[in-house]
Amino acid sequence: MNDLNIGIIGAGLMGHEHIQNFNLLDGARIGAIADTNAAMLAKALELSDTDARTSHDYETLLSDDSLDALVIATPNFHHIDVLRAALSTGKPILCEKPLCTTLADTAQVMQQVARDKVTFQVGMEYRFKPALAEMIARVERGDVGGVQMLSIREHRFPFLPKVDDWNRFNANTGGTLVEKCCHFFDLMRLIIGSEPVSVMASAGQNVNHLNEIYDGATPDIWDNGYVIFDFENGARAMLDLCMFAEGSRHSEELAAMGDKAKVECLLPQNIVTHGHRDTWAVDKTDIHVPEEILNAGYHSGATYHQNMAFLASVRGEADVVVTAEDGHRAVAMGVAAQMAAREKRRVDMTELGL
Ligand SMILES: NC(=O)c1ccc[n+]([C@@H]2O[C@H](COP(=O)([O-])OP(=O)(O)OC[C@H]3O[C@@H](n4cnc5c(N)ncnc54)[C@H](O)[C@@H]3O)[C@@H](O)[C@H]2O)c1
């Protein structure tokens, strides 16, 4: 079987991580890379173990007939521009999260993907973090019983600098609860196995980036918040986000509580614990991730497994794991949570047409 020829659009932190992981995967090669920034493009070419064609505009890459599949890793606000052109090629696409920054755009993409039957995966790679995948498998096997409560805590460092500082403003990212928390909202739907009906939230910008100025403007991105969702099946889930907590034992702690057990996932240490209600015993499992995979990015080995799943769907060997609809619904939860915090009220998901 010939290697799948992959085109990378946007070669910053995530574009580089995609290249490093495709390098490790059988059956794929980097065929072309597009980025407006010469330094990022040069670094991407260096990382690629092929003689990939490079361009400064994504239109040139999209006109390359030799490519079998596309990866989109430009800034959030830019996904929709690339997607409109990329979808018209009919080629399989892996698009970074959040799918887009507005619900009008995510809905348009979802409809076009369904209409044209495009193989389309959204980069919700938390599902593929090895310890989280183990936690999800235990829930799906029924080891936890029906999950009634899901608690997700992320206590971490501030947003990293990005090329041209695009992530400092809500207009570019969609807002913190869309930009990064779409990962957690996607996990809530998956682990609880139900759809959200309403949300309460309190969030804001209390510490970070307040002394920074870009073209005369101070960043407006939130750095902390509490978000609580109620789900159709009666379960509830909570996100506790703090982005000025560099000194945390675990940057992410997830706990699913069901009628049989409590399962926790601790990251980045890749630990899963299983607490039994009947005996009160707690088993601890260290999930091993090979160094080579851990070192190919910043996401505990998730990108390797995510991209492996994408290649399987491109070859028709498996269904797409994270669909355009999943991407749309995760953005909708972020938009609803931001509305709830901004307007200081409970927001019903029907207000967003869901
Ligand atoms: N899956 C995850 O966990 C995860 C983690 C980080 C970022 N992301 C997402 O990945 C995407 C990229 O983020 P990043 O951290 O790599 O940002 P980045 O700033 O490091 O990289 C973005 C790249 O896109 C390039 N670019 C901008 N406009 C372009 C255009 N018109 N044509 C071609 N290239 C263009 C920039 O020059 C830059 O090199 C974002 O959507 C972000 O939310 C996902």
mmCIF file of N, CA, C and O in Angstrom, residues 218-261:
data_model
loop_
_atom_site.group_PDB
_atom_site.id
_atom_site.type_symbol
_atom_site.label_atom_id
_atom_site.label_comp_id
_atom_site.label_asym_id
_atom_site.label_seq_id
_atom_site.Cartn_x
_atom_site.Cartn_y
_atom_site.Cartn_z
ATOM 1 N N THR A 218 -4.935 45.863 25.314
ATOM 2 C CA THR A 218 -4.610 44.886 26.359
ATOM 3 C C THR A 218 -5.394 43.599 26.099
ATOM 4 O O THR A 218 -6.585 43.662 25.756
ATOM 5 N N PRO A 219 -4.753 42.425 26.249
ATOM 6 C CA PRO A 219 -5.465 41.155 26.026
ATOM 7 C C PRO A 219 -6.739 41.058 26.870
ATOM 8 O O PRO A 219 -6.788 41.581 27.986
ATOM 9 N N ASP A 220 -7.756 40.373 26.325
ATOM 10 C CA ASP A 220 -9.030 40.248 27.034
ATOM 11 C C ASP A 220 -9.400 38.791 27.313
ATOM 12 O O ASP A 220 -10.568 38.472 27.534
ATOM 13 N N ILE A 221 -8.394 37.895 27.317
ATOM 14 C CA ILE A 221 -8.723 36.466 27.473
ATOM 15 C C ILE A 221 -8.841 36.080 28.950
ATOM 16 O O ILE A 221 -8.011 36.461 29.774
ATOM 17 N N TRP A 222 -9.882 35.298 29.265
ATOM 18 C CA TRP A 222 -10.116 34.855 30.641
ATOM 19 C C TRP A 222 -9.056 33.837 31.054
ATOM 20 O O TRP A 222 -8.567 33.056 30.234
ATOM 21 N N ASP A 223 -8.735 33.858 32.360
ATOM 22 C CA ASP A 223 -7.711 32.928 32.854
ATOM 23 C C ASP A 223 -8.224 32.024 33.984
ATOM 24 O O ASP A 223 -7.449 31.261 34.563
ATOM 25 N N ASN A 224 -9.507 32.122 34.334
ATOM 26 C CA ASN A 224 -10.019 31.222 35.377
ATOM 27 C C ASN A 224 -11.537 31.152 35.306
ATOM 28 O O ASN A 224 -12.183 32.062 34.744
ATOM 29 N N GLY A 225 -12.087 30.092 35.873
ATOM 30 C CA GLY A 225 -13.549 29.998 35.893
ATOM 31 C C GLY A 225 -14.038 28.676 36.457
ATOM 32 O O GLY A 225 -13.272 27.703 36.587
ATOM 33 N N TYR A 226 -15.304 28.677 36.836
ATOM 34 C CA TYR A 226 -16.029 27.461 37.205
ATOM 35 C C TYR A 226 -17.214 27.346 36.259
ATOM 36 O O TYR A 226 -17.916 28.340 36.015
ATOM 37 N N VAL A 227 -17.431 26.143 35.737
ATOM 38 C CA VAL A 227 -18.532 25.919 34.789
ATOM 39 C C VAL A 227 -19.255 24.637 35.202
ATOM 40 O O VAL A 227 -18.605 23.616 35.442
ATOM 41 N N ILE A 228 -20.581 24.692 35.303
ATOM 42 C CA ILE A 228 -21.351 23.491 35.657
ATOM 43 C C ILE A 228 -22.430 23.236 34.597
ATOM 44 O O ILE A 228 -23.244 24.123 34.308
ATOM 45 N N PHE A 229 -22.407 22.029 34.003
ATOM 46 C CA PHE A 229 -23.425 21.628 33.023
ATOM 47 C C PHE A 229 -24.361 20.584 33.615
ATOM 48 O O PHE A 229 -23.918 19.667 34.326
ATOM 49 N N ASP A 230 -25.653 20.705 33.304
ATOM 50 C CA ASP A 230 -26.625 19.632 33.566
ATOM 51 C C ASP A 230 -26.863 18.899 32.254
ATOM 52 O O ASP A 230 -26.946 19.540 31.189
ATOM 53 N N PHE A 231 -27.005 17.565 32.350
ATOM 54 C CA PHE A 231 -27.190 16.753 31.145
ATOM 55 C C PHE A 231 -28.596 16.144 31.098
ATOM 56 O O PHE A 231 -29.257 15.995 32.134
ATOM 57 N N GLU A 232 -29.003 15.781 29.866
ATOM 58 C CA GLU A 232 -30.354 15.216 29.641
ATOM 59 C C GLU A 232 -30.643 14.031 30.544
ATOM 60 O O GLU A 232 -31.757 13.845 31.004
ATOM 61 N N ASN A 233 -29.631 13.192 30.789
ATOM 62 C CA ASN A 233 -29.856 11.961 31.563
ATOM 63 C C ASN A 233 -29.802 12.191 33.077
ATOM 64 O O ASN A 233 -29.806 11.238 33.851
ATOM 65 N N GLY A 234 -29.723 13.460 33.512
ATOM 66 C CA GLY A 234 -29.734 13.762 34.949
ATOM 67 C C GLY A 234 -28.351 13.874 35.563
ATOM 68 O O GLY A 234 -28.215 14.292 36.716
ATOM 69 N N ALA A 235 -27.302 13.528 34.806
ATOM 70 C CA ALA A 235 -25.935 13.655 35.324
ATOM 71 C C ALA A 235 -25.495 15.118 35.250
ATOM 72 O O ALA A 235 -26.115 15.944 34.573
ATOM 73 N N ARG A 236 -24.429 15.430 35.996
ATOM 74 C CA ARG A 236 -23.882 16.792 35.945
ATOM 75 C C ARG A 236 -22.347 16.744 35.854
ATOM 76 O O ARG A 236 -21.721 15.760 36.287
ATOM 77 N N ALA A 237 -21.790 17.820 35.282
ATOM 78 C CA ALA A 237 -20.330 17.868 35.121
ATOM 79 C C ALA A 237 -19.835 19.264 35.428
ATOM 80 O O ALA A 237 -20.525 20.251 35.181
ATOM 81 N N MET A 238 -18.619 19.319 35.989
ATOM 82 C CA MET A 238 -18.060 20.603 36.394
ATOM 83 C C MET A 238 -16.636 20.790 35.870
ATOM 84 O O MET A 238 -15.846 19.843 35.893
ATOM 85 N N LEU A 239 -16.341 21.983 35.405
ATOM 86 C CA LEU A 239 -14.966 22.338 35.027
ATOM 87 C C LEU A 239 -14.459 23.391 36.004
ATOM 88 O O LEU A 239 -15.151 24.375 36.268
ATOM 89 N N ASP A 240 -13.249 23.178 36.513
ATOM 90 C CA ASP A 240 -12.573 24.131 37.407
ATOM 91 C C ASP A 240 -11.271 24.494 36.696
ATOM 92 O O ASP A 240 -10.353 23.675 36.598
ATOM 93 N N LEU A 241 -11.202 25.699 36.146
ATOM 94 C CA LEU A 241 -10.046 26.113 35.338
ATOM 95 C C LEU A 241 -9.274 27.219 36.035
ATOM 96 O O LEU A 241 -9.852 28.243 36.413
ATOM 97 N N CYS A 242 -7.967 27.026 36.202
ATOM 98 C CA CYS A 242 -7.108 28.097 36.698
ATOM 99 C C CYS A 242 -5.825 28.090 35.861
ATOM 100 O O CYS A 242 -5.135 27.069 35.799
ATOM 101 N N MET A 243 -5.520 29.222 35.249
ATOM 102 C CA MET A 243 -4.344 29.305 34.380
ATOM 103 C C MET A 243 -3.224 30.137 34.996
ATOM 104 O O MET A 243 -2.373 30.686 34.299
ATOM 105 N N PHE A 244 -3.254 30.242 36.336
ATOM 106 C CA PHE A 244 -2.093 30.834 37.032
ATOM 107 C C PHE A 244 -1.732 29.906 38.190
ATOM 108 O O PHE A 244 -1.627 30.312 39.340
ATOM 109 N N ALA A 245 -1.559 28.629 37.839
ATOM 110 C CA ALA A 245 -1.314 27.599 38.857
ATOM 111 C C ALA A 245 -0.152 26.710 38.418
ATOM 112 O O ALA A 245 -0.271 25.488 38.337
ATOM 113 N N GLU A 246 0.994 27.366 38.145
ATOM 114 C CA GLU A 246 2.159 26.595 37.685
ATOM 115 C C GLU A 246 2.568 25.538 38.713
ATOM 116 O O GLU A 246 3.084 24.494 38.367
ATOM 117 N N GLY A 247 2.350 25.803 39.987
ATOM 118 C CA GLY A 247 2.791 24.876 41.024
ATOM 119 C C GLY A 247 1.747 23.824 41.382
ATOM 120 O O GLY A 247 1.422 23.671 42.556
ATOM 121 N N SER A 248 1.212 23.132 40.401
ATOM 122 C CA SER A 248 0.195 22.107 40.687
ATOM 123 C C SER A 248 0.805 20.716 40.607
ATOM 124 O O SER A 248 1.637 20.458 39.735
ATOM 125 N N ARG A 249 0.347 19.806 41.486
ATOM 126 C CA ARG A 249 0.838 18.417 41.434
ATOM 127 C C ARG A 249 0.466 17.767 40.107
ATOM 128 O O ARG A 249 1.235 17.054 39.501
ATOM 129 N N HIS A 250 -0.779 17.996 39.703
ATOM 130 C CA HIS A 250 -1.261 17.468 38.423
ATOM 131 C C HIS A 250 -1.856 18.645 37.664
ATOM 132 O O HIS A 250 -2.658 19.385 38.225
ATOM 133 N N SER A 251 -1.494 18.811 36.404
ATOM 134 C CA SER A 251 -2.094 19.933 35.655
ATOM 135 C C SER A 251 -3.552 19.632 35.336
ATOM 136 O O SER A 251 -4.363 20.540 35.223
ATOM 137 N N GLU A 252 -3.887 18.338 35.198
ATOM 138 C CA GLU A 252 -5.287 17.977 34.958
ATOM 139 C C GLU A 252 -5.691 16.799 35.839
ATOM 140 O O GLU A 252 -4.949 15.828 35.959
ATOM 141 N N GLU A 253 -6.839 16.943 36.466
ATOM 142 C CA GLU A 253 -7.388 15.867 37.303
ATOM 143 C C GLU A 253 -8.830 15.683 36.878
ATOM 144 O O GLU A 253 -9.631 16.607 36.985
ATOM 145 N N LEU A 254 -9.156 14.478 36.397
ATOM 146 C CA LEU A 254 -10.539 14.207 35.994
ATOM 147 C C LEU A 254 -11.079 13.092 36.875
ATOM 148 O O LEU A 254 -10.370 12.103 37.125
ATOM 149 N N ALA A 255 -12.299 13.227 37.352
ATOM 150 C CA ALA A 255 -12.892 12.186 38.197
ATOM 151 C C ALA A 255 -14.312 11.909 37.720
ATOM 152 O O ALA A 255 -15.121 12.838 37.608
ATOM 153 N N ALA A 256 -14.586 10.629 37.413
ATOM 154 C CA ALA A 256 -15.937 10.209 37.007
ATOM 155 C C ALA A 256 -16.509 9.362 38.130
ATOM 156 O O ALA A 256 -15.896 8.364 38.543
ATOM 157 N N MET A 257 -17.647 9.772 38.638
ATOM 158 C CA MET A 257 -18.286 9.052 39.739
ATOM 159 C C MET A 257 -19.569 8.392 39.247
ATOM 160 O O MET A 257 -20.477 9.083 38.755
ATOM 161 N N GLY A 258 -19.620 7.059 39.387
ATOM 162 C CA GLY A 258 -20.820 6.322 38.997
ATOM 163 C C GLY A 258 -21.376 5.572 40.186
ATOM 164 O O GLY A 258 -20.844 5.673 41.301
ATOM 165 N N ASP A 259 -22.422 4.788 39.971
ATOM 166 C CA ASP A 259 -23.000 4.073 41.107
ATOM 167 C C ASP A 259 -22.121 2.898 41.545
ATOM 168 O O ASP A 259 -22.285 2.367 42.634
ATOM 169 N N LYS A 260 -21.146 2.487 40.716
ATOM 170 C CA LYS A 260 -20.252 1.386 41.119
ATOM 171 C C LYS A 260 -18.904 1.851 41.638
ATOM 172 O O LYS A 260 -18.320 1.228 42.519
ATOM 173 N N ALA A 261 -18.358 2.912 41.048
ATOM 174 C CA ALA A 261 -16.964 3.264 41.357
ATOM 175 C C ALA A 261 -16.652 4.717 41.023
ATOM 176 O O ALA A 261 -17.448 5.402 40.386
#
